[in-house]
Amino acid sequence: MNTSRSTFVLSFIAWLPLMASAAIPPATQDFVLDNGLKVVVREDHRSPIVTAQLWIKVGSSYEPPGQSGLSHALEHMVYKGSSKACAGEFSAILEKLGASENAVTGTDFTVYHQTLSSGRAGVAFEILADLMSTAKLDAQDFTPELKVIQEERRMHVDDEITVLAHERLNSIAHPASGYRTPTIGWMHDLQRM
């Protein structure tokens, strides 16, 4: 009995350094490019993938009254094409590479992200750079996209009582702040855009 207990205790002690090293997160490196873009790199070699994220300080809390939902609409519009690709072309390229992509607008940010094979990281950065610098923001694409966003609001907000309640609570809790505005926008603002 004592031998078993001693073996267990010694085995446990031997595993402690391994468990401690597994709990230490990878180091994060921050630097700023010549164009002012802040880059944060966190390497984790457990999988041969890379996730590229572009965080922009644009969200619903920055929108002036009467223009709620504009940040979210812009997030949609960025995918309508650029100087290098027409609408959907970059998504098709990423899909062929087995990548996943998405974008999310919040109250204080908009983030565009892609996850793909680490050997293709350059593709992710090239696409993000092109979309951010040469996105085609054509008026002819804006009106149909607003219809999509209005329908998105109907489905995910107007038809969901708990989401409506949360939206109403925010508007009451933050009456003089941009945080009173829903990220997707008020329907009356979307209809006036």
PDB file of C-alpha atoms in Angstrom:
ATOM      1  CA  MET A   1       0.000   0.000   0.000  1.00  0.00           C
ATOM      2  CA  ASN A   2       2.771   2.448   0.902  1.00  0.00           C
ATOM      3  CA  THR A   3       4.662   1.552  -2.292  1.00  0.00           C
ATOM      4  CA  SER A   4       1.588   2.293  -4.412  1.00  0.00           C
ATOM      5  CA  ARG A   5       1.022   5.573  -2.660  1.00  0.00           C
ATOM      6  CA  SER A   6       4.689   6.546  -3.026  1.00  0.00           C
ATOM      7  CA  THR A   7       4.635   5.646  -6.720  1.00  0.00           C
ATOM      8  CA  PHE A   8       1.526   7.759  -7.238  1.00  0.00           C
ATOM      9  CA  VAL A   9       2.986  10.746  -5.376  1.00  0.00           C
ATOM     10  CA  LEU A  10       6.284  10.529  -7.302  1.00  0.00           C
ATOM     11  CA  SER A  11       4.424  10.209 -10.605  1.00  0.00           C
ATOM     12  CA  PHE A  12       2.290  13.202  -9.749  1.00  0.00           C
ATOM     13  CA  ILE A  13       5.344  15.270  -8.823  1.00  0.00           C
ATOM     14  CA  ALA A  14       7.017  14.269 -12.103  1.00  0.00           C
ATOM     15  CA  TRP A  15       3.957  15.470 -14.052  1.00  0.00           C
ATOM     16  CA  LEU A  16       3.744  18.873 -12.329  1.00  0.00           C
ATOM     17  CA  PRO A  17       6.314  20.633 -14.563  1.00  0.00           C
ATOM     18  CA  LEU A  18       4.569  19.288 -17.673  1.00  0.00           C
ATOM     19  CA  MET A  19       1.191  20.522 -16.486  1.00  0.00           C
ATOM     20  CA  ALA A  20       2.657  23.908 -15.601  1.00  0.00           C
ATOM     21  CA  SER A  21       4.247  24.343 -19.026  1.00  0.00           C
ATOM     22  CA  ALA A  22       0.977  23.371 -20.721  1.00  0.00           C
ATOM     23  CA  ALA A  23      -0.843  26.072 -18.738  1.00  0.00           C
ATOM     24  CA  ILE A  24       1.526  28.874 -19.799  1.00  0.00           C
ATOM     25  CA  PRO A  25      -0.018  30.726 -22.751  1.00  0.00           C
ATOM     26  CA  PRO A  26       2.181  31.532 -25.730  1.00  0.00           C
ATOM     27  CA  ALA A  27       3.931  34.895 -25.670  1.00  0.00           C
ATOM     28  CA  THR A  28       2.269  37.791 -27.459  1.00  0.00           C
ATOM     29  CA  GLN A  29       4.313  40.223 -29.536  1.00  0.00           C
ATOM     30  CA  ASP A  30       3.042  43.698 -30.400  1.00  0.00           C
ATOM     31  CA  PHE A  31       4.495  46.085 -32.951  1.00  0.00           C
ATOM     32  CA  VAL A  32       3.364  48.979 -35.122  1.00  0.00           C
ATOM     33  CA  LEU A  33       3.837  49.124 -38.891  1.00  0.00           C
ATOM     34  CA  ASP A  34       4.995  52.260 -40.708  1.00  0.00           C
ATOM     35  CA  ASN A  35       1.381  52.976 -41.711  1.00  0.00           C
ATOM     36  CA  GLY A  36       0.295  53.025 -38.048  1.00  0.00           C
ATOM     37  CA  LEU A  37      -1.362  49.607 -38.058  1.00  0.00           C
ATOM     38  CA  LYS A  38      -0.829  47.823 -34.742  1.00  0.00           C
ATOM     39  CA  VAL A  39       0.018  44.149 -35.180  1.00  0.00           C
ATOM     40  CA  VAL A  40      -0.375  41.555 -32.444  1.00  0.00           C
ATOM     41  CA  VAL A  41       1.171  38.135 -33.009  1.00  0.00           C
ATOM     42  CA  ARG A  42       0.553  35.155 -30.791  1.00  0.00           C
ATOM     43  CA  GLU A  43       2.179  31.986 -32.027  1.00  0.00           C
ATOM     44  CA  ASP A  44       0.699  28.618 -31.156  1.00  0.00           C
ATOM     45  CA  HIS A  45       2.135  25.704 -33.099  1.00  0.00           C
ATOM     46  CA  ARG A  46      -0.292  23.043 -31.902  1.00  0.00           C
ATOM     47  CA  SER A  47      -2.104  23.191 -35.268  1.00  0.00           C
ATOM     48  CA  PRO A  48      -0.792  24.163 -38.718  1.00  0.00           C
ATOM     49  CA  ILE A  49      -3.285  27.008 -39.127  1.00  0.00           C
ATOM     50  CA  VAL A  50      -3.268  30.775 -38.893  1.00  0.00           C
ATOM     51  CA  THR A  51      -6.068  33.122 -37.964  1.00  0.00           C
ATOM     52  CA  ALA A  52      -5.770  36.621 -39.349  1.00  0.00           C
ATOM     53  CA  GLN A  53      -7.992  39.207 -37.710  1.00  0.00           C
ATOM     54  CA  LEU A  54      -8.333  42.868 -38.536  1.00  0.00           C
ATOM     55  CA  TRP A  55      -9.918  44.851 -35.707  1.00  0.00           C
ATOM     56  CA  ILE A  56     -11.132  48.340 -36.554  1.00  0.00           C
ATOM     57  CA  LYS A  57     -12.271  50.891 -33.984  1.00  0.00           C
ATOM     58  CA  VAL A  58     -15.656  51.344 -35.666  1.00  0.00           C
ATOM     59  CA  GLY A  59     -18.927  50.228 -34.131  1.00  0.00           C
ATOM     60  CA  SER A  60     -22.425  51.314 -33.241  1.00  0.00           C
ATOM     61  CA  SER A  61     -21.338  53.400 -30.235  1.00  0.00           C
ATOM     62  CA  TYR A  62     -19.552  55.801 -32.622  1.00  0.00           C
ATOM     63  CA  GLU A  63     -22.562  56.390 -34.883  1.00  0.00           C
ATOM     64  CA  PRO A  64     -24.324  59.767 -34.778  1.00  0.00           C
ATOM     65  CA  PRO A  65     -28.075  59.869 -34.099  1.00  0.00           C
ATOM     66  CA  GLY A  66     -30.092  58.952 -37.170  1.00  0.00           C
ATOM     67  CA  GLN A  67     -27.336  56.762 -38.627  1.00  0.00           C
ATOM     68  CA  SER A  68     -27.631  53.673 -36.460  1.00  0.00           C
ATOM     69  CA  GLY A  69     -26.553  50.500 -38.227  1.00  0.00           C
ATOM     70  CA  LEU A  70     -24.116  52.303 -40.527  1.00  0.00           C
ATOM     71  CA  SER A  71     -21.055  50.433 -39.173  1.00  0.00           C
ATOM     72  CA  HIS A  72     -22.802  47.109 -39.680  1.00  0.00           C
ATOM     73  CA  ALA A  73     -23.875  48.121 -43.192  1.00  0.00           C
ATOM     74  CA  LEU A  74     -20.291  49.080 -44.024  1.00  0.00           C
ATOM     75  CA  GLU A  75     -19.118  45.670 -42.786  1.00  0.00           C
ATOM     76  CA  HIS A  76     -21.475  44.094 -45.341  1.00  0.00           C
ATOM     77  CA  MET A  77     -20.453  46.478 -48.128  1.00  0.00           C
ATOM     78  CA  VAL A  78     -16.739  45.698 -47.837  1.00  0.00           C
ATOM     79  CA  TYR A  79     -17.454  42.279 -49.368  1.00  0.00           C
ATOM     80  CA  LYS A  80     -19.043  43.803 -52.493  1.00  0.00           C
ATOM     81  CA  GLY A  81     -15.726  43.925 -54.321  1.00  0.00           C
ATOM     82  CA  SER A  82     -12.449  45.799 -54.527  1.00  0.00           C
ATOM     83  CA  SER A  83      -9.875  46.897 -57.076  1.00  0.00           C
ATOM     84  CA  LYS A  84      -8.573  43.319 -57.318  1.00  0.00           C
ATOM     85  CA  ALA A  85     -11.763  41.266 -57.107  1.00  0.00           C
ATOM     86  CA  CYS A  86     -15.477  41.451 -57.737  1.00  0.00           C
ATOM     87  CA  ALA A  87     -18.109  40.566 -55.136  1.00  0.00           C
ATOM     88  CA  GLY A  88     -17.683  37.045 -53.802  1.00  0.00           C
ATOM     89  CA  GLU A  89     -14.371  36.389 -55.535  1.00  0.00           C
ATOM     90  CA  PHE A  90     -12.223  36.574 -52.394  1.00  0.00           C
ATOM     91  CA  SER A  91     -14.675  34.334 -50.543  1.00  0.00           C
ATOM     92  CA  ALA A  92     -14.437  31.791 -53.378  1.00  0.00           C
ATOM     93  CA  ILE A  93     -10.624  31.861 -53.197  1.00  0.00           C
ATOM     94  CA  LEU A  94     -10.685  31.324 -49.446  1.00  0.00           C
ATOM     95  CA  GLU A  95     -13.215  28.510 -49.778  1.00  0.00           C
ATOM     96  CA  LYS A  96     -10.963  26.715 -52.294  1.00  0.00           C
ATOM     97  CA  LEU A  97      -8.137  26.999 -49.765  1.00  0.00           C
ATOM     98  CA  GLY A  98     -10.319  25.410 -47.072  1.00  0.00           C
ATOM     99  CA  ALA A  99     -10.486  28.642 -45.122  1.00  0.00           C
ATOM    100  CA  SER A 100     -13.258  30.038 -42.987  1.00  0.00           C
ATOM    101  CA  GLU A 101     -14.048  33.747 -42.865  1.00  0.00           C
ATOM    102  CA  ASN A 102     -16.467  36.076 -41.204  1.00  0.00           C
ATOM    103  CA  ALA A 103     -16.926  39.600 -39.958  1.00  0.00           C
ATOM    104  CA  VAL A 104     -18.636  40.943 -36.865  1.00  0.00           C
ATOM    105  CA  THR A 105     -19.639  44.448 -35.852  1.00  0.00           C
ATOM    106  CA  GLY A 106     -19.958  45.298 -32.185  1.00  0.00           C
ATOM    107  CA  THR A 107     -20.521  48.453 -30.197  1.00  0.00           C
ATOM    108  CA  ASP A 108     -16.841  49.471 -30.219  1.00  0.00           C
ATOM    109  CA  PHE A 109     -15.284  47.493 -33.065  1.00  0.00           C
ATOM    110  CA  THR A 110     -15.657  45.730 -36.370  1.00  0.00           C
ATOM    111  CA  VAL A 111     -13.512  42.637 -36.903  1.00  0.00           C
ATOM    112  CA  TYR A 112     -12.812  40.752 -40.113  1.00  0.00           C
ATOM    113  CA  HIS A 113     -11.266  37.325 -39.611  1.00  0.00           C
ATOM    114  CA  GLN A 114     -10.055  34.379 -41.635  1.00  0.00           C
ATOM    115  CA  THR A 115      -8.659  31.011 -40.577  1.00  0.00           C
ATOM    116  CA  LEU A 116      -6.635  28.969 -43.039  1.00  0.00           C
ATOM    117  CA  SER A 117      -3.529  26.841 -43.492  1.00  0.00           C
ATOM    118  CA  SER A 118      -0.491  28.584 -42.006  1.00  0.00           C
ATOM    119  CA  GLY A 119       1.316  28.297 -45.334  1.00  0.00           C
ATOM    120  CA  ARG A 120      -1.348  30.574 -46.832  1.00  0.00           C
ATOM    121  CA  ALA A 121      -1.138  33.406 -44.285  1.00  0.00           C
ATOM    122  CA  GLY A 122      -0.001  35.800 -47.004  1.00  0.00           C
ATOM    123  CA  VAL A 123      -3.261  35.243 -48.885  1.00  0.00           C
ATOM    124  CA  ALA A 124      -5.276  36.246 -45.819  1.00  0.00           C
ATOM    125  CA  PHE A 125      -3.282  39.425 -45.290  1.00  0.00           C
ATOM    126  CA  GLU A 126      -3.395  40.357 -48.977  1.00  0.00           C
ATOM    127  CA  ILE A 127      -7.176  39.963 -49.086  1.00  0.00           C
ATOM    128  CA  LEU A 128      -7.724  41.928 -45.874  1.00  0.00           C
ATOM    129  CA  ALA A 129      -5.407  44.712 -47.065  1.00  0.00           C
ATOM    130  CA  ASP A 130      -7.180  44.982 -50.417  1.00  0.00           C
ATOM    131  CA  LEU A 131     -10.672  44.952 -48.912  1.00  0.00           C
ATOM    132  CA  MET A 132      -9.773  47.666 -46.426  1.00  0.00           C
ATOM    133  CA  SER A 133      -7.945  49.935 -48.850  1.00  0.00           C
ATOM    134  CA  THR A 134      -9.859  49.579 -52.133  1.00  0.00           C
ATOM    135  CA  ALA A 135     -13.346  48.316 -51.277  1.00  0.00           C
ATOM    136  CA  LYS A 136     -15.906  49.357 -53.882  1.00  0.00           C
ATOM    137  CA  LEU A 137     -18.646  51.158 -52.022  1.00  0.00           C
ATOM    138  CA  ASP A 138     -21.117  51.667 -54.867  1.00  0.00           C
ATOM    139  CA  ALA A 139     -24.516  53.226 -54.192  1.00  0.00           C
ATOM    140  CA  GLN A 140     -26.151  50.651 -56.483  1.00  0.00           C
ATOM    141  CA  ASP A 141     -25.033  47.897 -54.080  1.00  0.00           C
ATOM    142  CA  PHE A 142     -25.989  49.801 -50.928  1.00  0.00           C
ATOM    143  CA  THR A 143     -29.786  49.788 -51.294  1.00  0.00           C
ATOM    144  CA  PRO A 144     -30.099  46.017 -51.886  1.00  0.00           C
ATOM    145  CA  GLU A 145     -27.709  45.358 -48.988  1.00  0.00           C
ATOM    146  CA  LEU A 146     -29.833  47.532 -46.711  1.00  0.00           C
ATOM    147  CA  LYS A 147     -32.805  45.302 -47.585  1.00  0.00           C
ATOM    148  CA  VAL A 148     -30.729  42.284 -46.497  1.00  0.00           C
ATOM    149  CA  ILE A 149     -29.874  44.007 -43.211  1.00  0.00           C
ATOM    150  CA  GLN A 150     -33.505  45.000 -42.616  1.00  0.00           C
ATOM    151  CA  GLU A 151     -34.523  41.370 -43.068  1.00  0.00           C
ATOM    152  CA  GLU A 152     -31.683  40.306 -40.767  1.00  0.00           C
ATOM    153  CA  ARG A 153     -33.051  42.697 -38.155  1.00  0.00           C
ATOM    154  CA  ARG A 154     -36.600  41.352 -38.562  1.00  0.00           C
ATOM    155  CA  MET A 155     -35.432  37.754 -38.156  1.00  0.00           C
ATOM    156  CA  HIS A 156     -32.886  38.179 -35.348  1.00  0.00           C
ATOM    157  CA  VAL A 157     -34.255  41.141 -33.405  1.00  0.00           C
ATOM    158  CA  ASP A 158     -37.873  42.052 -34.141  1.00  0.00           C
ATOM    159  CA  ASP A 159     -39.074  38.434 -34.017  1.00  0.00           C
ATOM    160  CA  GLU A 160     -37.120  37.616 -30.827  1.00  0.00           C
ATOM    161  CA  ILE A 161     -38.731  38.964 -27.661  1.00  0.00           C
ATOM    162  CA  THR A 162     -35.612  38.511 -25.497  1.00  0.00           C
ATOM    163  CA  VAL A 163     -33.440  40.376 -28.019  1.00  0.00           C
ATOM    164  CA  LEU A 164     -36.028  43.162 -28.220  1.00  0.00           C
ATOM    165  CA  ALA A 165     -36.084  43.375 -24.423  1.00  0.00           C
ATOM    166  CA  HIS A 166     -32.280  43.603 -24.294  1.00  0.00           C
ATOM    167  CA  GLU A 167     -32.309  46.289 -26.987  1.00  0.00           C
ATOM    168  CA  ARG A 168     -34.899  48.290 -25.045  1.00  0.00           C
ATOM    169  CA  LEU A 169     -32.951  47.873 -21.785  1.00  0.00           C
ATOM    170  CA  ASN A 170     -29.785  49.256 -23.429  1.00  0.00           C
ATOM    171  CA  SER A 171     -31.654  52.262 -24.796  1.00  0.00           C
ATOM    172  CA  ILE A 172     -32.994  53.028 -21.306  1.00  0.00           C
ATOM    173  CA  ALA A 173     -29.735  52.313 -19.465  1.00  0.00           C
ATOM    174  CA  HIS A 174     -27.601  54.483 -21.777  1.00  0.00           C
ATOM    175  CA  PRO A 175     -29.869  57.373 -22.847  1.00  0.00           C
ATOM    176  CA  ALA A 176     -27.072  59.860 -23.616  1.00  0.00           C
ATOM    177  CA  SER A 177     -24.520  57.396 -24.971  1.00  0.00           C
ATOM    178  CA  GLY A 178     -23.829  55.598 -28.212  1.00  0.00           C
ATOM    179  CA  TYR A 179     -24.302  52.371 -26.277  1.00  0.00           C
ATOM    180  CA  ARG A 180     -28.055  52.920 -26.466  1.00  0.00           C
ATOM    181  CA  THR A 181     -27.920  52.147 -30.196  1.00  0.00           C
ATOM    182  CA  PRO A 182     -28.280  48.542 -31.407  1.00  0.00           C
ATOM    183  CA  THR A 183     -25.409  47.364 -33.588  1.00  0.00           C
ATOM    184  CA  ILE A 184     -27.744  46.309 -36.377  1.00  0.00           C
ATOM    185  CA  GLY A 185     -29.435  49.722 -36.219  1.00  0.00           C
ATOM    186  CA  TRP A 186     -32.946  50.928 -35.536  1.00  0.00           C
ATOM    187  CA  MET A 187     -35.327  49.916 -38.319  1.00  0.00           C
ATOM    188  CA  HIS A 188     -36.409  53.522 -38.956  1.00  0.00           C
ATOM    189  CA  ASP A 189     -32.763  54.536 -39.503  1.00  0.00           C
ATOM    190  CA  LEU A 190     -32.148  51.595 -41.844  1.00  0.00           C
ATOM    191  CA  GLN A 191     -35.217  52.559 -43.861  1.00  0.00           C
ATOM    192  CA  ARG A 192     -34.004  56.171 -44.196  1.00  0.00           C
ATOM    193  CA  MET A 193     -30.431  55.367 -45.281  1.00  0.00           C
TER     194      MET A 193
END
